[in-house]
Every structure is written in C-alpha cells, then in structure tokens.
mmCIF file of C-alpha atoms in Angstrom:
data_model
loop_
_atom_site.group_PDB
_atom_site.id
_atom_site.type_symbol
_atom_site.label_atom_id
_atom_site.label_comp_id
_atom_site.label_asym_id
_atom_site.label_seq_id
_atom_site.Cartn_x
_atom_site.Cartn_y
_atom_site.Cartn_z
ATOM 1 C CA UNK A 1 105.563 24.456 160.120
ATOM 2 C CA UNK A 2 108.294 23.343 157.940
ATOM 3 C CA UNK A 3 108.028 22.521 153.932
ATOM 4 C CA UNK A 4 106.821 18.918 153.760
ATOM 5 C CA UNK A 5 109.435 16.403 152.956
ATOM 6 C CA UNK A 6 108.046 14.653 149.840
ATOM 7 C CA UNK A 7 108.728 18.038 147.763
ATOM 8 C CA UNK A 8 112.858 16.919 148.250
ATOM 9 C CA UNK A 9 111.357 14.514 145.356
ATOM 10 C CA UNK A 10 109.165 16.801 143.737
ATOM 11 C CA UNK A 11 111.436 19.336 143.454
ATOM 12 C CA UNK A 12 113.704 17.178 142.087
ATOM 13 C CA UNK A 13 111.197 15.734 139.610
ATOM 14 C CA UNK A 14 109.519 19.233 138.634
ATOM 15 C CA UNK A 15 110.313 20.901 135.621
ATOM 16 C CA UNK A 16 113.417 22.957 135.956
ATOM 17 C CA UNK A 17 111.328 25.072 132.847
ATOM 18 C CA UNK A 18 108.512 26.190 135.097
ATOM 19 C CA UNK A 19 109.914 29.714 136.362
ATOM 20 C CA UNK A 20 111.249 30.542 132.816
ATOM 21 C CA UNK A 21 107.787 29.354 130.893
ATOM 22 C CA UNK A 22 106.537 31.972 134.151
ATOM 23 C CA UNK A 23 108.734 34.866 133.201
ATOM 24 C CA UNK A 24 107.786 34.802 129.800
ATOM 25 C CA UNK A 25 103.990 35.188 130.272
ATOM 26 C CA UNK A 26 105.662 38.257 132.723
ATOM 27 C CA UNK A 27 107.222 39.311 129.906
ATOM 28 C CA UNK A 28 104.751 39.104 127.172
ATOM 29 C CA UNK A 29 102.689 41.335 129.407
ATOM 30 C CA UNK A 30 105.404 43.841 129.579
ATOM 31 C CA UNK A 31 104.973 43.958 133.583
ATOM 32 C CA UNK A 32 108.601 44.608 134.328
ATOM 33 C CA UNK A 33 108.999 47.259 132.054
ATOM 34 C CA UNK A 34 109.815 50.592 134.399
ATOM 35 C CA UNK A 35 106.926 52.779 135.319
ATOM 36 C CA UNK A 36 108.304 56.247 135.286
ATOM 37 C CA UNK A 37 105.358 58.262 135.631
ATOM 38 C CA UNK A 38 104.234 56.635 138.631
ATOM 39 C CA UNK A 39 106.661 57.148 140.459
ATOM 40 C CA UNK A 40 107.247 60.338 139.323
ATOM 41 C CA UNK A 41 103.212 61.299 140.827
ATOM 42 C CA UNK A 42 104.088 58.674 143.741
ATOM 43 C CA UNK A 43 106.862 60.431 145.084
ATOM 44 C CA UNK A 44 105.743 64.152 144.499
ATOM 45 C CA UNK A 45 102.768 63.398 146.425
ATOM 46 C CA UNK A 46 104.302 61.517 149.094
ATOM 47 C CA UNK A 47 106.943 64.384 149.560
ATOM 48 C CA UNK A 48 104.333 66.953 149.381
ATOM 49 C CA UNK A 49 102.279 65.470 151.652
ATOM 50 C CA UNK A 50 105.329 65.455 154.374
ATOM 51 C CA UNK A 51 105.614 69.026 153.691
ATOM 52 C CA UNK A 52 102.440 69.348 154.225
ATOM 53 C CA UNK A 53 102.516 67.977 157.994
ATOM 54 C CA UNK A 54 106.113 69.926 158.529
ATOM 55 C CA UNK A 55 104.268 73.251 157.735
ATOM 56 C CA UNK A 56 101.072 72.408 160.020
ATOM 57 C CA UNK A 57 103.795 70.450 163.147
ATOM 58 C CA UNK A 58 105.186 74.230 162.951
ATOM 59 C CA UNK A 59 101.922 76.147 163.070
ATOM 60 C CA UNK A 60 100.574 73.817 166.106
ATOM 61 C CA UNK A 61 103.564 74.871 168.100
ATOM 62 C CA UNK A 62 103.465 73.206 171.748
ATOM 63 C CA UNK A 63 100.374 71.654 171.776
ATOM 64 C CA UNK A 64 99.234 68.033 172.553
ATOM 65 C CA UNK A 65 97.755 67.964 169.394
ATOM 66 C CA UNK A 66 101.042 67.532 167.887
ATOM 67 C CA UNK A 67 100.219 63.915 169.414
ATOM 68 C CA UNK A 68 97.881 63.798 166.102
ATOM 69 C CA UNK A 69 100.646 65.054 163.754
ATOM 70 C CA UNK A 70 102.852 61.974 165.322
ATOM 71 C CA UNK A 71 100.400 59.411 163.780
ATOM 72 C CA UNK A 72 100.649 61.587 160.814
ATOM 73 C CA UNK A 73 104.150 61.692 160.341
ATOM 74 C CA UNK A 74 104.049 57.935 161.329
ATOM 75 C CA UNK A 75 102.220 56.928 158.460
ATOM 76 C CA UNK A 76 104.128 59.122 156.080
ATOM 77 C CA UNK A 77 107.462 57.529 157.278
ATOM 78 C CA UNK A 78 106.298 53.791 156.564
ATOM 79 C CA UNK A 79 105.433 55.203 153.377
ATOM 80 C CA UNK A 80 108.587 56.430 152.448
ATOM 81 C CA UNK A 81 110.281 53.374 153.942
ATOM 82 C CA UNK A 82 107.994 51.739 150.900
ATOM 83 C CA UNK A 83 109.513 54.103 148.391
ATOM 84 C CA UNK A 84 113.583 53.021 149.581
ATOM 85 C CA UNK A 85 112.074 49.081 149.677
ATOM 86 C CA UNK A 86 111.109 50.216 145.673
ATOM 87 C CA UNK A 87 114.577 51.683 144.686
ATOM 88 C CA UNK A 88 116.184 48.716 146.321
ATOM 89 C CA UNK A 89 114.697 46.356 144.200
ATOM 90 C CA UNK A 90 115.263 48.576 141.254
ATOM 91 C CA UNK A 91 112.246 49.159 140.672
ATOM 92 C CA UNK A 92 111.889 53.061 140.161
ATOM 93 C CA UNK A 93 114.906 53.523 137.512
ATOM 94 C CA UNK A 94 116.511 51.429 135.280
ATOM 95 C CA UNK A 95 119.847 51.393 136.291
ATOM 96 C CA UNK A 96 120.938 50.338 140.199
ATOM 97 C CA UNK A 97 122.846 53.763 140.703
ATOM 98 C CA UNK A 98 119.736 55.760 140.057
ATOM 99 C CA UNK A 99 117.892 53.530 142.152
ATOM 100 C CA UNK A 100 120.443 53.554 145.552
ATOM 101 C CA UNK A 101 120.869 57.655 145.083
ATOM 102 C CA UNK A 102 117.247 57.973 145.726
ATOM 103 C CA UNK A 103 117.220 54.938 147.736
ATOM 104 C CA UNK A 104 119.839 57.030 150.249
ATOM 105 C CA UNK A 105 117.606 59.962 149.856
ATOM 106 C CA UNK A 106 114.862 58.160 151.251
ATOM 107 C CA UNK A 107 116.822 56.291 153.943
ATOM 108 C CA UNK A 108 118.198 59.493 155.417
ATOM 109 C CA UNK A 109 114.566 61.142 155.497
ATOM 110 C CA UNK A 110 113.451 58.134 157.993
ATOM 111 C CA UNK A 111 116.568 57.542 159.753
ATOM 112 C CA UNK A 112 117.784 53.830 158.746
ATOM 113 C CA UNK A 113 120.927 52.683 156.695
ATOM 114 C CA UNK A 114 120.069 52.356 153.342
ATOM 115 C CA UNK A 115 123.067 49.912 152.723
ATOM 116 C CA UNK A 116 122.536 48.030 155.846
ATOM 117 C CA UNK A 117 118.792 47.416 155.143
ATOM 118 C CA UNK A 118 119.669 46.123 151.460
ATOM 119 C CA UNK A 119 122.724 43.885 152.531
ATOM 120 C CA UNK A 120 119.437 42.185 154.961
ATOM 121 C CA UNK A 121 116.886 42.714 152.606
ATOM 122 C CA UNK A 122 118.928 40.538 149.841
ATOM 123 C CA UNK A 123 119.732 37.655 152.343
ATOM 124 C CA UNK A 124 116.140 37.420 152.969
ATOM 125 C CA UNK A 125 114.944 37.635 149.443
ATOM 126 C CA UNK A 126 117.506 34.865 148.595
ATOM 127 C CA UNK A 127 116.364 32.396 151.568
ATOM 128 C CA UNK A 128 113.340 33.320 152.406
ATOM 129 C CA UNK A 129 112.191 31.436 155.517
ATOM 130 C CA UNK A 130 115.166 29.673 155.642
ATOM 131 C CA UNK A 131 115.853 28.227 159.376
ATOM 132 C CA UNK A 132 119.600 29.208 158.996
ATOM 133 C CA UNK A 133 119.931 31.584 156.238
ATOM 134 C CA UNK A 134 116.826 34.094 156.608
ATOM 135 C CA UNK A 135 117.890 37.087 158.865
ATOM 136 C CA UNK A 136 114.192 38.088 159.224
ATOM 137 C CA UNK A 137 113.070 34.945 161.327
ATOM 138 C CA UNK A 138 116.498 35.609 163.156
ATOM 139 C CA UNK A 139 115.025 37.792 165.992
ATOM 140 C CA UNK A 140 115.730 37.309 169.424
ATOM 141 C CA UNK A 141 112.998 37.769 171.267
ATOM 142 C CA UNK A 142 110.978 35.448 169.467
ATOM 143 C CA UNK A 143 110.795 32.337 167.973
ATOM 144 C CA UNK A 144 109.404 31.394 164.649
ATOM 145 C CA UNK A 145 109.974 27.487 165.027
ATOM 146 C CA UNK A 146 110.571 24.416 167.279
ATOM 147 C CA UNK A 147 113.897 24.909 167.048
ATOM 148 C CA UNK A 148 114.471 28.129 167.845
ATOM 149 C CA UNK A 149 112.321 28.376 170.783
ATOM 150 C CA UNK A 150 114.409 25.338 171.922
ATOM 151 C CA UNK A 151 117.523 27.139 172.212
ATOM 152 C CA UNK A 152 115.720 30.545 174.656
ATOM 153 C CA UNK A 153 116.830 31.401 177.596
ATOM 154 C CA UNK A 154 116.813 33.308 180.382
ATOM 155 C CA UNK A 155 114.927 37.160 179.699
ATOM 156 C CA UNK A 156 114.087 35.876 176.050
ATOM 157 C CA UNK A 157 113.151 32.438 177.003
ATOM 158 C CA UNK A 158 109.860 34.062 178.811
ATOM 159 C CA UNK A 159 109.375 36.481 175.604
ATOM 160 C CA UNK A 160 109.192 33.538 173.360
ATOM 161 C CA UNK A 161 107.336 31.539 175.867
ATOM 162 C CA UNK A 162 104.372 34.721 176.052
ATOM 163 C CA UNK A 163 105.327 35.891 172.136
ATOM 164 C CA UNK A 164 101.699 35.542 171.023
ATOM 165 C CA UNK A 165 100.569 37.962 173.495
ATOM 166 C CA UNK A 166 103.772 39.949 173.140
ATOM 167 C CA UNK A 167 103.987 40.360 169.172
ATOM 168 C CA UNK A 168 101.677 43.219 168.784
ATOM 169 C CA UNK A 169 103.536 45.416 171.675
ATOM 170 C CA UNK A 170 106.987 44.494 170.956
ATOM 171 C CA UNK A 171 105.989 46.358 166.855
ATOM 172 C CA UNK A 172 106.176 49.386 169.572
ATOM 173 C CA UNK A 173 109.863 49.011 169.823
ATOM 174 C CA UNK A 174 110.508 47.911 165.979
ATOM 175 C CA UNK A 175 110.932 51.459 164.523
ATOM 176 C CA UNK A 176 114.039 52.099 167.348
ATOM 177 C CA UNK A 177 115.572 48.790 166.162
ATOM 178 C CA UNK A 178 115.790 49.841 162.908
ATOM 179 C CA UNK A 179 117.177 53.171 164.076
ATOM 180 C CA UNK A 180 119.763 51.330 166.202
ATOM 181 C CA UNK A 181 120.537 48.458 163.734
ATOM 182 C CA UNK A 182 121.434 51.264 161.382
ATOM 183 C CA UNK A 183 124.091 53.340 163.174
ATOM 184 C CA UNK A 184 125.453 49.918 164.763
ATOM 185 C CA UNK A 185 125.694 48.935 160.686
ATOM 186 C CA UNK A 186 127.334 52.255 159.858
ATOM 187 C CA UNK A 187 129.564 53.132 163.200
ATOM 188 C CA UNK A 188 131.650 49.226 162.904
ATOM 189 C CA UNK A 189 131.970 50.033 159.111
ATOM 190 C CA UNK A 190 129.634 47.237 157.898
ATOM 191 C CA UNK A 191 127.844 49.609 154.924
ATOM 192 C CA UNK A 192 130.029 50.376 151.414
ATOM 193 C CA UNK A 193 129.155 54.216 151.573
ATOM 194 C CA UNK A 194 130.002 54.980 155.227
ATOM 195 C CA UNK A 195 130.937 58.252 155.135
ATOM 196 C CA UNK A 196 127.889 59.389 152.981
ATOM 197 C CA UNK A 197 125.673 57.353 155.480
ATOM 198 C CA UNK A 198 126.732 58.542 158.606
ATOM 199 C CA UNK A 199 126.082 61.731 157.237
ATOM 200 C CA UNK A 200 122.662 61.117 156.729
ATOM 201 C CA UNK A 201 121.955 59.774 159.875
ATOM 202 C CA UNK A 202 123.553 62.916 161.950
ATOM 203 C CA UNK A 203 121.574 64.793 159.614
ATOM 204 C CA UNK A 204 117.983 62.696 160.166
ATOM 205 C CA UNK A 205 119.029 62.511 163.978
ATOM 206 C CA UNK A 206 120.194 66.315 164.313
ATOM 207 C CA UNK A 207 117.383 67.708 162.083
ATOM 208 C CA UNK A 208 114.519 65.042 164.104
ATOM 209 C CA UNK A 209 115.572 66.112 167.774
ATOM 210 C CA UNK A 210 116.162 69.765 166.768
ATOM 211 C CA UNK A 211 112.565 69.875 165.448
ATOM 212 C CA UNK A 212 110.678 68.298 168.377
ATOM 213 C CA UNK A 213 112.161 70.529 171.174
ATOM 214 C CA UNK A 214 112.341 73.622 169.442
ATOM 215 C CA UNK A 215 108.983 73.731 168.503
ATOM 216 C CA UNK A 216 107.677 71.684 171.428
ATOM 217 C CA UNK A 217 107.968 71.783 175.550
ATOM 218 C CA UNK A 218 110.151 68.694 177.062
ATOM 219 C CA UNK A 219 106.778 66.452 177.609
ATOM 220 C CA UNK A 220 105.140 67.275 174.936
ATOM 221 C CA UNK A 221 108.597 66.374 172.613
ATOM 222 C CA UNK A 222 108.651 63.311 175.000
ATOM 223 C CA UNK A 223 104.958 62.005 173.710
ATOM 224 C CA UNK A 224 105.429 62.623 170.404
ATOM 225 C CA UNK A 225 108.725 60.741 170.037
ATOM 226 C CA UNK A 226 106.955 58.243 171.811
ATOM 227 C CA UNK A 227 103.668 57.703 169.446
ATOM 228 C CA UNK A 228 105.526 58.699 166.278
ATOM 229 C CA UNK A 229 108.440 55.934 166.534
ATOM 230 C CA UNK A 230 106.196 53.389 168.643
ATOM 231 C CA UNK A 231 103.345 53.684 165.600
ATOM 232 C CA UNK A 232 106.430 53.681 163.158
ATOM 233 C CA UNK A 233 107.307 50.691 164.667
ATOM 234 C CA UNK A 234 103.841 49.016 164.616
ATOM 235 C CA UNK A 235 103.075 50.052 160.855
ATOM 236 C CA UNK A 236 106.155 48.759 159.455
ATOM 237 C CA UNK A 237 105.666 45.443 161.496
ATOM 238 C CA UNK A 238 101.865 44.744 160.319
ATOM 239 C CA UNK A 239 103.158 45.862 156.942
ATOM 240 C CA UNK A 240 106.115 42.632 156.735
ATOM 241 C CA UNK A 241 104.829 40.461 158.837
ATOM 242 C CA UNK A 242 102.076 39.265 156.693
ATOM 243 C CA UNK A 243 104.435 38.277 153.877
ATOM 244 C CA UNK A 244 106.418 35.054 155.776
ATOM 245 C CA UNK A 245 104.955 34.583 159.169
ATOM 246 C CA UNK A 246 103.501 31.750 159.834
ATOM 247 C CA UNK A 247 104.163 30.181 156.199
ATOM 248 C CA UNK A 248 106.508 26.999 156.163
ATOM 249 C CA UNK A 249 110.377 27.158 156.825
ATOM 250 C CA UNK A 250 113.223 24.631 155.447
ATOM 251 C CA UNK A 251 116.548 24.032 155.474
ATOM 252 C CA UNK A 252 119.536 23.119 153.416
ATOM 253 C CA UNK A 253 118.135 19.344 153.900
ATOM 254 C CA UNK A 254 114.942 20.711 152.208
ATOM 255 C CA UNK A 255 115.360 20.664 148.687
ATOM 256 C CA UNK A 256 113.092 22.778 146.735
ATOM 257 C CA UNK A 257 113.516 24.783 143.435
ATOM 258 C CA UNK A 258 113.249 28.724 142.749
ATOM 259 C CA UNK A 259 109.503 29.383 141.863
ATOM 260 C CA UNK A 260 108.281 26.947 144.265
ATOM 261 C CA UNK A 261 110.544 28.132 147.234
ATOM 262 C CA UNK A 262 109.344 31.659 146.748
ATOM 263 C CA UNK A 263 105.719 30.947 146.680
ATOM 264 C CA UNK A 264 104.953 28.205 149.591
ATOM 265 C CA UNK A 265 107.121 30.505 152.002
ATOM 266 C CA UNK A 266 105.089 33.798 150.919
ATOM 267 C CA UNK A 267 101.715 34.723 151.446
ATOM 268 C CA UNK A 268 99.708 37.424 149.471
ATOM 269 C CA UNK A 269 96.784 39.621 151.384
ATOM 270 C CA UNK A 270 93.817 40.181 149.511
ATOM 271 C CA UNK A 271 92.367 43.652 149.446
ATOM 272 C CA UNK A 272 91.717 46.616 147.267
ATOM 273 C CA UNK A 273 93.630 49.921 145.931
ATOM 274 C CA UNK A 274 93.778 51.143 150.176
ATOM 275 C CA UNK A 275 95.664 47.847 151.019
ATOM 276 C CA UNK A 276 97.668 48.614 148.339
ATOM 277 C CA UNK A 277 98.690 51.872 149.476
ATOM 278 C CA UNK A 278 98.327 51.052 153.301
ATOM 279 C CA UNK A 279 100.994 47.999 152.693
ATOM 280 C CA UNK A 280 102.977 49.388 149.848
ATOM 281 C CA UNK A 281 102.096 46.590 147.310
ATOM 282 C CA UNK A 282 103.799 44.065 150.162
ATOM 283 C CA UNK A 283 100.315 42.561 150.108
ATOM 284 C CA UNK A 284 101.472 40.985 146.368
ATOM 285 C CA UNK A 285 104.408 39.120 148.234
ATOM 286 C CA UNK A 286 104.509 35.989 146.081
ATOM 287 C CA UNK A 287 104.466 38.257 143.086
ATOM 288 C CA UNK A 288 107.069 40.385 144.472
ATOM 289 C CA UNK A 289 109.247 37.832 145.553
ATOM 290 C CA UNK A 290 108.544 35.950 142.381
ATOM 291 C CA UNK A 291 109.552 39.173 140.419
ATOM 292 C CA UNK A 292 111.707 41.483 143.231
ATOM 293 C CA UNK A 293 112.029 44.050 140.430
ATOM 294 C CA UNK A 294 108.503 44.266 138.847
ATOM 295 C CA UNK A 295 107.477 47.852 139.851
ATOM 296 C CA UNK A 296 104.742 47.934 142.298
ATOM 297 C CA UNK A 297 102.022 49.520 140.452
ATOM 298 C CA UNK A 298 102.215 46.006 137.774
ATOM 299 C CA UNK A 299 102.342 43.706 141.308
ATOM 300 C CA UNK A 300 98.454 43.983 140.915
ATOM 301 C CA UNK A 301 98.268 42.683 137.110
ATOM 302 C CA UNK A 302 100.649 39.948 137.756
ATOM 303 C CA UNK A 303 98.680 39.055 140.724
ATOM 304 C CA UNK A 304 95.908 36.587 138.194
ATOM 305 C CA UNK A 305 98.714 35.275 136.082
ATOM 306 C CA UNK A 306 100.876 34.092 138.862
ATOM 307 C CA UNK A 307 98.279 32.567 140.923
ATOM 308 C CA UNK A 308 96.332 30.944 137.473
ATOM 309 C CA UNK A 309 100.366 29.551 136.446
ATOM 310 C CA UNK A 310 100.389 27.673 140.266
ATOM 311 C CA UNK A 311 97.398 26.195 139.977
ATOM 312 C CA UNK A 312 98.005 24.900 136.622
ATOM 313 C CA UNK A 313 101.211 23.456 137.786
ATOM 314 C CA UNK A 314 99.401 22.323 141.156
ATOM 315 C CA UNK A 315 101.419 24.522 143.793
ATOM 316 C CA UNK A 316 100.102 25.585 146.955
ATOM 317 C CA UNK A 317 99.170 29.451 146.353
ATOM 318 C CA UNK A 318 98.501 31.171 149.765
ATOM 319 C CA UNK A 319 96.111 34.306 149.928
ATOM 320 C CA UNK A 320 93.848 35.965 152.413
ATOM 321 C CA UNK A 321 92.345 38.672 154.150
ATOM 322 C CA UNK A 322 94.524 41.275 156.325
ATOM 323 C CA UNK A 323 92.970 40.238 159.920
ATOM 324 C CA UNK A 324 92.858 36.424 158.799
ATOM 325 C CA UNK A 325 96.437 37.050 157.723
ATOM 326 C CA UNK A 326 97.243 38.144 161.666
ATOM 327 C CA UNK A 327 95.852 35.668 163.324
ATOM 328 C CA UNK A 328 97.631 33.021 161.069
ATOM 329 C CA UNK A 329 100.670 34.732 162.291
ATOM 330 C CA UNK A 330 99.508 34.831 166.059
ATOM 331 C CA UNK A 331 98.321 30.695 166.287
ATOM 332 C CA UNK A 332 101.937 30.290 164.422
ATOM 333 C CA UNK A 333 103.739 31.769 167.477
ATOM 334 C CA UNK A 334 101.601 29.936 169.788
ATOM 335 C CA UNK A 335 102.106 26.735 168.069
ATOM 336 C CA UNK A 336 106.011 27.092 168.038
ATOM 337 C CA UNK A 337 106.142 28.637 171.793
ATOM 338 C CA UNK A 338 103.743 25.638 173.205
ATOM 339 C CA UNK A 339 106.914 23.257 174.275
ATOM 340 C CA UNK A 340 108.012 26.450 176.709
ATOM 341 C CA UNK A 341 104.709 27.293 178.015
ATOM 342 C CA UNK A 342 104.257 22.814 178.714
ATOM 343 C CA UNK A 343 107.254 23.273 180.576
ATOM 344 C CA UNK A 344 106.335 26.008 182.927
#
C-alpha cells in the first residue's frame, strides 16, 4: 500500500501553517515541557524491579524454574530498551548529553549500541516508511512491498514468499539481531563513542554469560538464553511493529508535507494505562512521531488534540485495537508476498 497519488497535489496545496498552528495547541498545553519526576519514579522502579529478579535468579540456583525468571528478565529488558528509546528522543532531560549518558547506561544493561540504534532510529524517524530511505522496512527476510518482494531470491525469496506465517517466529531471532547489529556497528567503527561502547558491550556480554553458567548447569543456561533472548526478541517486535506495518509507503516521487507524512505512515493502538506500560507509550505513534520529544507520560494527553486537529483538517487518522493492529500487519505481508506465492 503506497500513499495515494492525488496527495502530490494536496500536499502541495495544503497549508504549509498546519504543523505550526499544531505545535502551538502542543504548546499551550505545556505537553513538551520535561517530566522529571516521572522518570525519576519510572526508572527507580524499573531498576528495582531488575534487582529484584537478580536477587531471586541467584536464590533459584540451577533450577528449571529459572525458565520463569527468563520471561521475567525478558520483559524487564524491553522495558529498559523503552527507557534508552526515551533518552534518545530527549525526552528524560533537557539537554542531549544528559539524555545519551543515561541513554548508554541503559544500552549497556541490555546489550545493544546505543549510538548505533540512534544513528537508525533518526533515519527512520526522518522517512518513515519511506521505500528507499526507511532502514526499518529494510529487512531482508521480508518484504514490506511489491517491490521489494520483487527483487528476493534464493533462501530469502521463500521467507518472503511464507512471511505471513513466518513473522511471528522470526520476532524469536530479533533480540540476537540487535545484539549482533550492535557489535558489527561498534567493531568496523561505525558509532562516535567506540571505545566507551565496546566497553559496555564486553561488560553486558561478560557479566550476561558469567551469570547464567555460574549460577546454572550447561542445559539449564542453554534454555534460559534461549526463552530470555527469543521472548526479548518477540516483545520488542510486537512492541514496533504496530507503529508502521502495514500503513502506506512513498517515495521521493511522493510528495507529501511534515504533519501529514508522519501521520498516514503511523498508526496509534488503542488501549488503557497496561498498553501503555506493556508498549512503552509506542502505542501513541502518531503523537510520538508528530512530537519525537514529548515525554511519554504527556503522549496520552496529546493523544485527543492530535487526532481532533486531523479531523478538522480532514487527514486520515489511523487507530485500533492491539490484535486488530496484528492482523493488519499479517494481511499486509500476505498482500505484498502474493506475486511469489502466484508464481510457485
């Protein structure tokens, strides 16, 4: 699904006013202004939490009910990953050094490159959906349009041709991509803080391994590595995928300005306070995208005013449930994998 032509005009004709007369009722509102003691509760808890689960992974010892402390420390890993995503965008602190010491902090906890995830993060943010220019719908084993699933072949050819099927498993291997994609990013020099980076991964790596077979036998270690990064892996991929997939892509031939190119290529899920915490306000994705650096506890309060602003100005404004939201994304990879499977 790509934008629809007739908005080259549109775009053209639209007010180049809109997104400024937007950030003002932002403003007014004061919902970029920083939210210190949030975070400040946010991040004790969070750390205290994965305390918590260090203590009790000790006092289990070799059991296979560390298996249960995997999911645990699953879970508490997406949600740091949440907290870097935050001090990328600036959102904790006011100033971007503040922001990137934590956001290091947290980076090394979980194991990825803090500087190679931003450097990604940024691209996206600034093309979102973009055919050419969006590194997240760059992934080789599958295909997010026509195009791309034109240009398979061989091993990834059939994992674009079954990628419907295959999304949901493949999340199993996400959380050793980023792992990999990191020390790739910091080994060829591709990160500004190298040295400081490679540190931290040594460190995460070292400190991760040492844990598991210390405290636990060879299999046991084995399954736990297993179901903490493969659930990792799956959590962080439910968590992003809602945002983009399956929403309309464009090119440079697609002409389209700020505020509308953020919000008819994002996609907001609806939910309460648990889907905020379970998706680490990625749920308010126009908002977000909209506003990168609006902290996440506002994302909820600008939620009304954004979608209220689109409708006055008549642009698409895409919401829905989490499940609905999944299976949007699954008939999107069956649509764009069809030509492969007609071909078989």
């Amino acid at each position: 699904m790509t934008l629809p032509a007739h908005l080259d005009s549109e775009a053209r004709a639209a007010s180049r006013n809109d997104f400024a007369d937007l950030a003002r009722l932002v403003r007014r509102e004061r919902l970029l202004d920083r939210r210190y003691g949030y975070y400040a509760v946010k991040i004790s808890l969070t750390l205290l939490a994965l305390a918590g689960g260090c203590v009790a992974f000790v006092l289990l010892g070799d059991s296979w009910w560390q298996l249960a402390s995997a999911v645990f420390f699953a879970v508490m890993f997406a949600q740091i990953a949440f907290l870097g995503h935050d001090a990328g965008h600036n959102q904790i602190f006011r100033t971007g050094r503040a922001n990137d010491r934590i956001g290091y902090a947290f980076g090394g906890i979980v194991g990825i490159s803090y500087g190679w995830w931003m450097g990604k993060h940024t691209r996206h943010h600034a093309s979102p959906n973009h055919e050419d220019d969006d590194p997240d719908i760059d992934i080789p084993l599958l295909a997010f349009t026509r195009r791309q699933s034109g240009e398979k072949s061989g091993f990834v050819r059939w994992t674009t041709k079954h990628q419907a099927a295959l999304f949901f498993p493949l999340l199993l291997l996400e959380g050793l991509s980023l792992h990999w994609a990191s020390i790739q990013a910091v080994w060829h020099g591709d990160v500004k803080a190298r040295r400081l980076e490679a540190v931290l991964l040594v460190a995460h790596l070292g400190s991760y391994l040492g844990a598991v077979f210390l405290v636990m036998s060879p299999p046991v270690a084995v399954a736990f590595i297993a179901v903490h990064q493969g659930l990792w892996g799956v959590y962080m991929g439910c968590s992003f995928a809602p945002g983009h997939k399956g929403m309309p892509t464009y090119t440079d031939k697609t002409k389209v300005d700020f505020l509308r190119k953020q919000v008819l290529t994002s996609r907001n899920v609806r939910g309460g306070p648990w889907v905020d915490f379970a998706l680490g306000g990625l749920n308010y994705q126009i908002e977000h995208h909209l506003f990168p650096s609006m902290p996440r506890a506002n994302l909820r309060r600008a939620q009304p005013l954004v979608r209220d602003f689109c409708a006055t100005h008549e642009i698409d404004y895409a919401q829905c449930g989490l499940m609905t939201t999944y299976r949007h994304v699954l008939r999107h990879l069956r649509d764009v994998s069809a030509p492969l499977r007609a071909t078989s």
